[in-house]
Amino acid sequence: NLTAPLASAARELGLPYLDLFDLYSTVDANALYFRGGDDHWNAAGQRLAADHMARLVMPILKAPL
């Protein structure tokens, strides 16, 4: 319920977006977060998000104006 409205709005506007919820649900998300009360992404989680974001934005950045 948190990301679906944003993804829907981006789709309706024709905007590129990366839904990390969908991405993280395709892998073992338990391996992507710190443990012990810190639920932020660990290095593997950051790397996964960065790699997929780079795949999204690099073609846009390389496109002629």
Tab-separated table of N, CA and C in Angstrom:
chain	number	residue	atom	x	y	z
A	1	ASN	N	0.804	-1.204	0.000
A	1	ASN	CA	0.000	0.000	0.000
A	1	ASN	C	0.848	1.271	0.000
A	2	LEU	N	2.111	1.141	0.339
A	2	LEU	CA	2.957	2.333	0.360
A	2	LEU	C	3.491	2.685	-1.019
A	3	THR	N	3.885	1.694	-1.791
A	3	THR	CA	4.522	1.993	-3.070
A	3	THR	C	3.565	1.906	-4.252
A	4	ALA	N	2.504	1.131	-4.140
A	4	ALA	CA	1.588	0.932	-5.266
A	4	ALA	C	0.995	2.238	-5.804
A	5	PRO	N	0.550	3.176	-4.965
A	5	PRO	CA	0.013	4.427	-5.516
A	5	PRO	C	1.068	5.240	-6.271
A	6	LEU	N	2.291	5.218	-5.804
A	6	LEU	CA	3.358	5.957	-6.497
A	6	LEU	C	3.698	5.305	-7.826
A	7	ALA	N	3.790	3.992	-7.847
A	7	ALA	CA	4.056	3.283	-9.094
A	7	ALA	C	2.920	3.515	-10.086
A	8	SER	N	1.702	3.490	-9.609
A	8	SER	CA	0.546	3.723	-10.472
A	8	SER	C	0.580	5.129	-11.060
A	9	ALA	N	0.895	6.112	-10.251
A	9	ALA	CA	0.972	7.497	-10.733
A	9	ALA	C	2.075	7.646	-11.777
A	10	ALA	N	3.217	7.030	-11.534
A	10	ALA	CA	4.318	7.103	-12.495
A	10	ALA	C	3.919	6.459	-13.816
A	11	ARG	N	3.285	5.310	-13.751
A	11	ARG	CA	2.824	4.632	-14.979
A	11	ARG	C	1.845	5.511	-15.741
A	12	GLU	N	0.877	6.082	-15.025
A	12	GLU	CA	-0.135	6.922	-15.684
A	12	GLU	C	0.487	8.142	-16.348
A	13	LEU	N	1.556	8.670	-15.757
A	13	LEU	CA	2.231	9.841	-16.315
A	13	LEU	C	3.319	9.479	-17.315
A	14	GLY	N	3.559	8.197	-17.489
A	14	GLY	CA	4.595	7.764	-18.419
A	14	GLY	C	6.000	8.032	-17.919
A	15	LEU	N	6.152	8.087	-16.609
A	15	LEU	CA	7.456	8.363	-16.013
A	15	LEU	C	8.182	7.074	-15.661
A	16	PRO	N	9.494	7.049	-15.869
A	16	PRO	CA	10.237	5.868	-15.437
A	16	PRO	C	10.291	5.819	-13.911
A	17	TYR	N	10.278	4.615	-13.372
A	17	TYR	CA	10.362	4.472	-11.921
A	17	TYR	C	10.942	3.107	-11.600
A	18	LEU	N	11.458	2.978	-10.415
A	18	LEU	CA	11.971	1.702	-9.923
A	18	LEU	C	11.255	1.394	-8.630
A	19	ASP	N	10.508	0.304	-8.624
A	19	ASP	CA	9.798	-0.111	-7.426
A	19	ASP	C	10.665	-1.111	-6.679
A	20	LEU	N	11.312	-0.653	-5.638
A	20	LEU	CA	12.212	-1.523	-4.884
A	20	LEU	C	11.461	-2.623	-4.160
A	21	PHE	N	10.207	-2.409	-3.852
A	21	PHE	CA	9.424	-3.469	-3.216
A	21	PHE	C	9.349	-4.679	-4.140
A	22	ASP	N	9.029	-4.432	-5.399
A	22	ASP	CA	8.974	-5.529	-6.366
A	22	ASP	C	10.345	-6.177	-6.518
A	23	LEU	N	11.371	-5.366	-6.629
A	23	LEU	CA	12.730	-5.880	-6.789
A	23	LEU	C	13.135	-6.747	-5.605
A	24	TYR	N	12.943	-6.241	-4.408
A	24	TYR	CA	13.367	-6.975	-3.220
A	24	TYR	C	12.531	-8.226	-2.995
A	25	SER	N	11.307	-8.259	-3.518
A	25	SER	CA	10.485	-9.446	-3.337
A	25	SER	C	10.924	-10.583	-4.247
A	26	THR	N	11.810	-10.323	-5.203
A	26	THR	CA	12.293	-11.369	-6.107
A	26	THR	C	13.549	-12.046	-5.582
A	27	VAL	N	14.114	-11.533	-4.498
A	27	VAL	CA	15.319	-12.110	-3.910
A	27	VAL	C	15.061	-12.380	-2.428
A	28	ASP	N	16.020	-12.971	-1.748
A	28	ASP	CA	15.891	-13.202	-0.310
A	28	ASP	C	16.114	-11.872	0.400
A	29	ALA	N	15.043	-11.146	0.641
A	29	ALA	CA	15.148	-9.816	1.235
A	29	ALA	C	15.805	-9.842	2.613
A	30	ASN	N	15.733	-10.963	3.313
A	30	ASN	CA	16.375	-11.052	4.625
A	30	ASN	C	17.881	-10.839	4.537
A	31	ALA	N	18.454	-11.138	3.394
A	31	ALA	CA	19.896	-10.964	3.209
A	31	ALA	C	20.258	-9.520	2.854
A	32	LEU	N	19.268	-8.653	2.673
A	32	LEU	CA	19.523	-7.287	2.213
A	32	LEU	C	19.415	-6.238	3.321
A	33	TYR	N	19.113	-6.672	4.518
A	33	TYR	CA	18.917	-5.725	5.619
A	33	TYR	C	19.847	-6.055	6.776
A	34	PHE	N	20.193	-5.015	7.537
A	34	PHE	CA	20.924	-5.225	8.778
A	34	PHE	C	20.020	-5.950	9.761
A	35	ARG	N	20.586	-6.457	10.796
A	35	ARG	CA	19.818	-7.152	11.829
A	35	ARG	C	20.031	-6.454	13.174
A	36	GLY	N	19.282	-6.877	14.157
A	36	GLY	CA	19.479	-6.364	15.506
A	36	GLY	C	18.917	-4.976	15.726
A	37	GLY	N	17.720	-4.721	15.224
A	37	GLY	CA	17.077	-3.438	15.465
A	37	GLY	C	17.356	-2.387	14.401
A	38	ASP	N	18.293	-2.643	13.502
A	38	ASP	CA	18.589	-1.705	12.418
A	38	ASP	C	18.045	-2.310	11.139
A	39	ASP	N	16.901	-1.806	10.678
A	39	ASP	CA	16.264	-2.408	9.509
A	39	ASP	C	16.578	-1.677	8.207
A	40	HIS	N	17.707	-0.979	8.166
A	40	HIS	CA	18.129	-0.324	6.934
A	40	HIS	C	18.809	-1.338	6.014
A	41	TRP	N	18.961	-0.977	4.746
A	41	TRP	CA	19.622	-1.854	3.803
A	41	TRP	C	21.090	-1.990	4.168
A	42	ASN	N	21.612	-3.187	4.046
A	42	ASN	CA	23.035	-3.401	4.219
A	42	ASN	C	23.728	-3.133	2.880
A	43	ALA	N	25.020	-3.428	2.788
A	43	ALA	CA	25.769	-3.145	1.556
A	43	ALA	C	25.179	-3.898	0.358
A	44	ALA	N	24.754	-5.130	0.569
A	44	ALA	CA	24.160	-5.903	-0.532
A	44	ALA	C	22.845	-5.280	-0.997
A	45	GLY	N	22.040	-4.805	-0.059
A	45	GLY	CA	20.787	-4.148	-0.413
A	45	GLY	C	21.018	-2.847	-1.149
A	46	GLN	N	21.990	-2.070	-0.700
A	46	GLN	CA	22.334	-0.812	-1.372
A	46	GLN	C	22.841	-1.090	-2.788
A	47	ARG	N	23.683	-2.108	-2.924
A	47	ARG	CA	24.255	-2.451	-4.236
A	47	ARG	C	23.157	-2.889	-5.205
A	48	LEU	N	22.236	-3.712	-4.747
A	48	LEU	CA	21.146	-4.178	-5.605
A	48	LEU	C	20.307	-2.995	-6.095
A	49	ALA	N	19.940	-2.108	-5.187
A	49	ALA	CA	19.146	-0.936	-5.567
A	49	ALA	C	19.927	-0.039	-6.527
A	50	ALA	N	21.203	0.184	-6.245
A	50	ALA	CA	22.022	1.058	-7.097
A	50	ALA	C	22.195	0.468	-8.490
A	51	ASP	N	22.428	-0.837	-8.574
A	51	ASP	CA	22.589	-1.474	-9.884
A	51	ASP	C	21.324	-1.335	-10.727
A	52	HIS	N	20.190	-1.563	-10.124
A	52	HIS	CA	18.935	-1.469	-10.880
A	52	HIS	C	18.593	-0.021	-11.224
A	53	MET	N	18.902	0.908	-10.334
A	53	MET	CA	18.666	2.321	-10.648
A	53	MET	C	19.572	2.775	-11.786
A	54	ALA	N	20.819	2.320	-11.778
A	54	ALA	CA	21.735	2.669	-12.863
A	54	ALA	C	21.210	2.157	-14.200
A	55	ARG	N	20.673	0.943	-14.215
A	55	ARG	CA	20.092	0.397	-15.456
A	55	ARG	C	18.913	1.222	-15.940
A	56	LEU	N	18.205	1.827	-15.009
A	56	LEU	CA	17.055	2.650	-15.370
A	56	LEU	C	17.497	4.012	-15.907
A	57	VAL	N	18.445	4.658	-15.242
A	57	VAL	CA	18.770	6.044	-15.598
A	57	VAL	C	19.840	6.181	-16.675
A	58	MET	N	20.720	5.208	-16.822
A	58	MET	CA	21.796	5.369	-17.807
A	58	MET	C	21.272	5.578	-19.230
A	59	PRO	N	20.297	4.821	-19.708
A	59	PRO	CA	19.781	5.100	-21.057
A	59	PRO	C	19.170	6.496	-21.167
A	60	ILE	N	18.566	6.967	-20.107
A	60	ILE	CA	17.958	8.302	-20.112
A	60	ILE	C	19.060	9.355	-20.191
A	61	LEU	N	20.122	9.169	-19.408
A	61	LEU	CA	21.222	10.122	-19.401
A	61	LEU	C	21.987	10.144	-20.707
A	62	LYS	N	22.024	9.023	-21.389
A	62	LYS	CA	22.764	8.934	-22.662
A	62	LYS	C	21.932	9.378	-23.856
A	63	ALA	N	20.634	9.568	-23.664
A	63	ALA	CA	19.749	9.947	-24.764
A	63	ALA	C	20.048	11.372	-25.214
A	64	PRO	N	19.995	11.618	-26.511
A	64	PRO	CA	20.212	12.983	-27.003
A	64	PRO	C	19.086	13.911	-26.530
A	65	LEU	N	19.447	15.153	-26.332
A	65	LEU	CA	18.440	16.128	-25.890
A	65	LEU	C	17.591	16.622	-27.011
